[in-house]
Coordinates of C-alpha atoms in Angstrom, one line a residue:
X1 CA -89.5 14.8 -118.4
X2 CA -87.4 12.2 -120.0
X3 CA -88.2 10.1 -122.9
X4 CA -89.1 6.7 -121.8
X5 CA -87.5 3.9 -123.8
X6 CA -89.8 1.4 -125.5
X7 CA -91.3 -1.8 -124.6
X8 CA -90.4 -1.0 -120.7
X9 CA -93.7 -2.1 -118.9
X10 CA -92.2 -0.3 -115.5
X11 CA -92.4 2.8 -117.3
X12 CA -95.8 2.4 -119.5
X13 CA -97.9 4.9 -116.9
X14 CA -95.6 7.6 -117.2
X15 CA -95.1 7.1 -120.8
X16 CA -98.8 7.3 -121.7
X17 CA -98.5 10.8 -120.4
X18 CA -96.9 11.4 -123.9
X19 CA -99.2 9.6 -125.7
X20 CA -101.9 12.0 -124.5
X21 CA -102.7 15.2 -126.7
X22 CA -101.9 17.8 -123.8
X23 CA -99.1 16.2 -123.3
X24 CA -97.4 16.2 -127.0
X25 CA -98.6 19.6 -127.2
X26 CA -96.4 21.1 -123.8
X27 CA -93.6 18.5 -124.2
X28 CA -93.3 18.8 -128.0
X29 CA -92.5 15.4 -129.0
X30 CA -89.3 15.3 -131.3
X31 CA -91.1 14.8 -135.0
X32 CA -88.4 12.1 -136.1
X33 CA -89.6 9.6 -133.1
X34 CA -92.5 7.3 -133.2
X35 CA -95.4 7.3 -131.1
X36 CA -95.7 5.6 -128.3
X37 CA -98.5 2.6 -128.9
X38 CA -100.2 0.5 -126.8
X39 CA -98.9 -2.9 -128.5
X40 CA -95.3 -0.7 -127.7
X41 CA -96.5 -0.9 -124.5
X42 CA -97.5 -4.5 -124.0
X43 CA -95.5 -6.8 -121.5
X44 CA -92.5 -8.3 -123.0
X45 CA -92.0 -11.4 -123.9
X46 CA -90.1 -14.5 -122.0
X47 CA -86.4 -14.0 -123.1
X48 CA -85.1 -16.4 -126.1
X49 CA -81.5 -16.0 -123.9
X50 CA -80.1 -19.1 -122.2
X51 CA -81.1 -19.2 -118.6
X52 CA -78.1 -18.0 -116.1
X53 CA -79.7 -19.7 -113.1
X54 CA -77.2 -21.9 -111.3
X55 CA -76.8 -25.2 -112.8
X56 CA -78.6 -24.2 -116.5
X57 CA -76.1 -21.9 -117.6
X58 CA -74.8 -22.7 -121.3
X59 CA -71.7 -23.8 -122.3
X60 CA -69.4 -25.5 -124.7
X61 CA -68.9 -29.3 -124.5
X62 CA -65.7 -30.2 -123.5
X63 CA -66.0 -33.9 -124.1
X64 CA -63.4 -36.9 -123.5
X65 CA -63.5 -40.3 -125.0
X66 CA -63.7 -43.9 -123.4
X67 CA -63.4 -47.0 -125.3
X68 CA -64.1 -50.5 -124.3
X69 CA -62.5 -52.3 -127.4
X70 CA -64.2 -54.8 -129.4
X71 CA -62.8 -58.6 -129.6
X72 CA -63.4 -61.2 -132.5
X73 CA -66.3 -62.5 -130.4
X74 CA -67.5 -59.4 -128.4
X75 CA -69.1 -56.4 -129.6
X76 CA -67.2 -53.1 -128.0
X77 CA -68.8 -49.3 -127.1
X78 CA -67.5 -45.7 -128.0
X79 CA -68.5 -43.4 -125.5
X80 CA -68.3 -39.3 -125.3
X81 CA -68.7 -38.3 -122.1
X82 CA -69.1 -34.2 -121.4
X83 CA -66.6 -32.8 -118.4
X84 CA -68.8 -30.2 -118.0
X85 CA -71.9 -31.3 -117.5
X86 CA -71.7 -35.1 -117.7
X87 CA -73.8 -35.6 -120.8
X88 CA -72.9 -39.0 -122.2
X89 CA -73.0 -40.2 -125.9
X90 CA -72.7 -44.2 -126.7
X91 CA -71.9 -45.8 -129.9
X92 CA -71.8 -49.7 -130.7
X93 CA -68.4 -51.0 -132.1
X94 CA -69.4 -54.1 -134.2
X95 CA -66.6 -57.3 -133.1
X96 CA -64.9 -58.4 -135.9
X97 CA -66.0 -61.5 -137.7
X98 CA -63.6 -62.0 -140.6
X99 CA -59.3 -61.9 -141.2
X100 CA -58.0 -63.1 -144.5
X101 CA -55.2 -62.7 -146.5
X102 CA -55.9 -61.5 -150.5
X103 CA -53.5 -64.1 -151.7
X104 CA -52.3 -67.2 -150.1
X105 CA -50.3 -68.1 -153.0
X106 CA -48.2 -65.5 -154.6
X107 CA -45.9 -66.6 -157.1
X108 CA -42.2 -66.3 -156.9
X109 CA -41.3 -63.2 -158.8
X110 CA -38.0 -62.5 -156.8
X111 CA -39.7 -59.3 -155.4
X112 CA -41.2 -58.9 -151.8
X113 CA -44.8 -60.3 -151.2
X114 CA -46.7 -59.1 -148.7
X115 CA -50.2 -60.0 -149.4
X116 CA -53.1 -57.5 -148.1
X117 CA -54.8 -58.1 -145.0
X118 CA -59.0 -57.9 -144.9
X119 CA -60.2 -57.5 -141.7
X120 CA -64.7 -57.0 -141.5
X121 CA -66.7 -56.6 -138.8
X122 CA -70.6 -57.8 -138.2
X123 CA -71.3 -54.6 -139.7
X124 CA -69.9 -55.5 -143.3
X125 CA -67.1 -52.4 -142.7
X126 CA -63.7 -53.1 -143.7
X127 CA -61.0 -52.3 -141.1
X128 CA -58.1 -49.9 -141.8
X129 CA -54.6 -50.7 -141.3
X130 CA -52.4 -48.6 -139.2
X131 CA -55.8 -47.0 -137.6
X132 CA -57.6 -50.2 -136.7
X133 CA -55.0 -53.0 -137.2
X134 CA -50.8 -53.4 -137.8
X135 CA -49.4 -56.1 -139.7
X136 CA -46.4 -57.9 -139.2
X137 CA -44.8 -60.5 -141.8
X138 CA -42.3 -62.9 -140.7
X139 CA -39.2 -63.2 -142.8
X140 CA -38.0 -61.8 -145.8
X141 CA -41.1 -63.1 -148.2
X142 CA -38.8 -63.3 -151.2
X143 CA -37.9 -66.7 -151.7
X144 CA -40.0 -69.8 -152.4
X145 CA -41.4 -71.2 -148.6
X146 CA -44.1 -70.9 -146.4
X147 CA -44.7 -67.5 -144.3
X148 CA -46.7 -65.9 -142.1
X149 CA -48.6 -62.1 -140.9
X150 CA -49.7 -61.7 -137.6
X151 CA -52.4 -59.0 -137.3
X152 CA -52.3 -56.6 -133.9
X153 CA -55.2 -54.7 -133.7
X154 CA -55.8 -51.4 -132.3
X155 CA -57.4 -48.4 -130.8
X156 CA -61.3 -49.4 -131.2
X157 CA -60.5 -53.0 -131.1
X158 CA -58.0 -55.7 -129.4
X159 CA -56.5 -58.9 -130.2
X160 CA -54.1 -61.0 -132.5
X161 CA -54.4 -63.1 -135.3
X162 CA -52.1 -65.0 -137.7
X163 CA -52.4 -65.6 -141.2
X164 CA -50.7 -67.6 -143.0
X165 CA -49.2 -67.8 -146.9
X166 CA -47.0 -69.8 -149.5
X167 CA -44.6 -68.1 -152.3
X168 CA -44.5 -71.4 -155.2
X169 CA -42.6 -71.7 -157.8
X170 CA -43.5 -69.7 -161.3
X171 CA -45.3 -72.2 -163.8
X172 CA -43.4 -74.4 -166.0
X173 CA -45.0 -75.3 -169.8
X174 CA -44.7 -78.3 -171.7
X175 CA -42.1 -77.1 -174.9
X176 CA -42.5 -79.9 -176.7
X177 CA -44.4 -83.6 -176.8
X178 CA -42.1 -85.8 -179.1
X179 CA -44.5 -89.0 -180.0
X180 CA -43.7 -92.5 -181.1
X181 CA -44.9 -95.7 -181.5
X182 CA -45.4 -96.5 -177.7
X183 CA -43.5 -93.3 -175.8
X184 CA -43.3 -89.7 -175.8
X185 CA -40.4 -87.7 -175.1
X186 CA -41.3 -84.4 -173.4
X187 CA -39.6 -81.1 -172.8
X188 CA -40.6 -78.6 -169.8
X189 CA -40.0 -75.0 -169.9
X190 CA -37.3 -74.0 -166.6
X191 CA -39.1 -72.5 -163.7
X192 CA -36.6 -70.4 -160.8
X193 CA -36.2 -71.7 -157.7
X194 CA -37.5 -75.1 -158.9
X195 CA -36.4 -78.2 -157.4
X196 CA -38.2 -80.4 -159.9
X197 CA -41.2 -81.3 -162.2
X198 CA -44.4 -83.2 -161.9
X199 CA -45.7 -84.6 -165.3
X200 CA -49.5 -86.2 -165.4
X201 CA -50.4 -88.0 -168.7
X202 CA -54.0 -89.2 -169.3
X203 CA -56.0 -90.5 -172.2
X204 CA -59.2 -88.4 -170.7
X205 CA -59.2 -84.3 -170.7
X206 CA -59.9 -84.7 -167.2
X207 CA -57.2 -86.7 -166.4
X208 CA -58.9 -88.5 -164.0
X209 CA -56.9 -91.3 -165.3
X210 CA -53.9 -89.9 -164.9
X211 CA -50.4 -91.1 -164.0
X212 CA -47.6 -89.0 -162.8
X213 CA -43.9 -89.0 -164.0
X214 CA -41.3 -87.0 -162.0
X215 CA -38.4 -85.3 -162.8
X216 CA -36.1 -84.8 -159.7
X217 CA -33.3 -83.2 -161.1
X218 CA -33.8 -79.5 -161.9
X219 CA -31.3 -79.0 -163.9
X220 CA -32.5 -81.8 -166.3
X221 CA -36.0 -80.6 -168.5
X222 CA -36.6 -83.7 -170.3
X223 CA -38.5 -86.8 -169.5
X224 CA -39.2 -90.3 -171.9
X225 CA -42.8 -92.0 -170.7
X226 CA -42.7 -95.0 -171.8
X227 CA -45.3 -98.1 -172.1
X228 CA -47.6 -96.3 -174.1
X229 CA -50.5 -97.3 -176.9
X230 CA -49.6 -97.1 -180.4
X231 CA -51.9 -94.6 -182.5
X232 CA -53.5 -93.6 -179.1
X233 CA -54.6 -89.9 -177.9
X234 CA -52.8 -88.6 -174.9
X235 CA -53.1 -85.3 -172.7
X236 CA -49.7 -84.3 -171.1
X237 CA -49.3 -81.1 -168.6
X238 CA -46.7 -80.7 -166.0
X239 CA -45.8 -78.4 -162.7
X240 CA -43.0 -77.4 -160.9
X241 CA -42.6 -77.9 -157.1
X242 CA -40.0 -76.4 -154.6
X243 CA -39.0 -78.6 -151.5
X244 CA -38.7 -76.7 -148.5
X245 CA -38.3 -77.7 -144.6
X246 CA -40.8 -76.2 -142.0
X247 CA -40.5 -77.5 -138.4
X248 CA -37.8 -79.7 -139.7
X249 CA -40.1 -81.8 -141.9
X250 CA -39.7 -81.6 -145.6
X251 CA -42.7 -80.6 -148.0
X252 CA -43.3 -79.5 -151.4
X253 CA -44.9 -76.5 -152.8
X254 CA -45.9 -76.8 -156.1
X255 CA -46.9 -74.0 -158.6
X256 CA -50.2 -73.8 -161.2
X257 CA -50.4 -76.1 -163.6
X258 CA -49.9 -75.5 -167.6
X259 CA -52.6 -76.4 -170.2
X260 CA -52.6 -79.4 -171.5
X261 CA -51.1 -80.4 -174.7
X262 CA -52.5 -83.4 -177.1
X263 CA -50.3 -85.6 -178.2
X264 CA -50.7 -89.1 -180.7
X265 CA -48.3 -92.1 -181.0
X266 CA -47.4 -93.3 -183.9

């Protein structure tokens, strides 16, 4: 007769028949194969394998994106769905709450200034550029003026924005305060691109008393106040400003200004 393989209920009357004495005895049992036991024999178990019936069978996800894109006032969704079997997976995209620029007023260095863009959403995540958002500047943002960057975003969100910054004019200094009797005579350090010089002079630290003395010629860095207090404390400081047209209207853009200087008449 022929061995009977293990754990094979449809074969466990037939395979007692070696498990008896007699039987072992006629059909001599090969000595390096275990006995046949009745746990051996007990009905399998349900199969750990995936089911093949129709509509169970197991497969690999084969999954395909769809995006509805978050706004600056509407929150968006990322979902998965499964081509296979339809599962479908959902994610929130937080709208975005928050577009600035990381410096609205660079200061003329004759280089390119592009200031960085920072884009957040509800969630407190910082958007990435060329994956969430492209940025494009207007102009050459080189030269003293007023510019812009519009913002485009992309892939998990939509929309445009514009942002807007200033290049001034590099800080003058005061050289030197020349004091007399009832004047001063004071020098400013040249700034580039300057088109002329705002002096304040104040007998407070504050200068909330201030007065303001111009000079309008770039080219000249000297200025006389006049009308002054003899053997009086003064505060001088001064700026530089650029004029520049936008929308055919003139304005000024002026840079920081210096630290004071302390001057007494005579």
């Amino acid at each position: 007769m022929r061995r009977v393989p293990p754990n094979y209920p449809a074969y466990a009357t037939s395979a007692l028949r070696w498990y008896l004495p007699q039987y072992r005895q006629r059909k001599r049992w090969p000595v390096n194969q275990p006995f046949l036991t009745m746990s051996r024999l007990a009905p399998s178990q349900p199969s750990s394998e995936p089911s093949t019936e129709p509509g169970t069978e197991p497969h690999e996800h084969k999954y395909t994106t769809v995006i509805k894109q978050a706004t600056r006032t509407t929150d968006g969704t990322l979902t998965r769905v499964c081509g296979v079997c339809g599962e479908e997976i959902t994610a929130p995209i937080a709208h975005i709450v928050s577009i600035t620029l990381s410096n609205k007023n660079c200061i003329y260095s004759g280089n390119v200034k592009h200031p960085k863009v920072i884009a957040t959403d509800a969630d407190g995540n910082t958007l990435k550029k060329n994956v969430d958002f492209e940025v494009v500047y207007n102009g050459a943002c080189q030269k003293v003026g007023k510019y812009s960057a519009t913002i485009t975003f992309i892939g998990k969100y939509k929309g445009t924005a514009t942002r807007y910054f200033n290049i001034i004019p590099k800080a003058s200094a005061i050289r030197t305060a020349k004091e007399y009797t009832t004047k001063l005579v004071v020098t400013v350090k040249n700034s580039t691109q300057a088109s002329g010089y705002q002096i304040k002079i104040a007998e407070k630290k504050t200068f909330s008393d201030g007065v303001n003395k111009f000079i309008k010629d770039p080219s000249v860095l000297k200025k006389t106040i006049y009308g002054l207090d003899s053997g009086t404390i003064y505060y001088v400081k001064v700026r530089a400003y650029s004029k520049i047209t936008v929308n055919g209207k003139s304005q000024k853009l002026y840079s920081a200004w210096s630290d004071a200087v302390e001057c007494t008449t005579k």
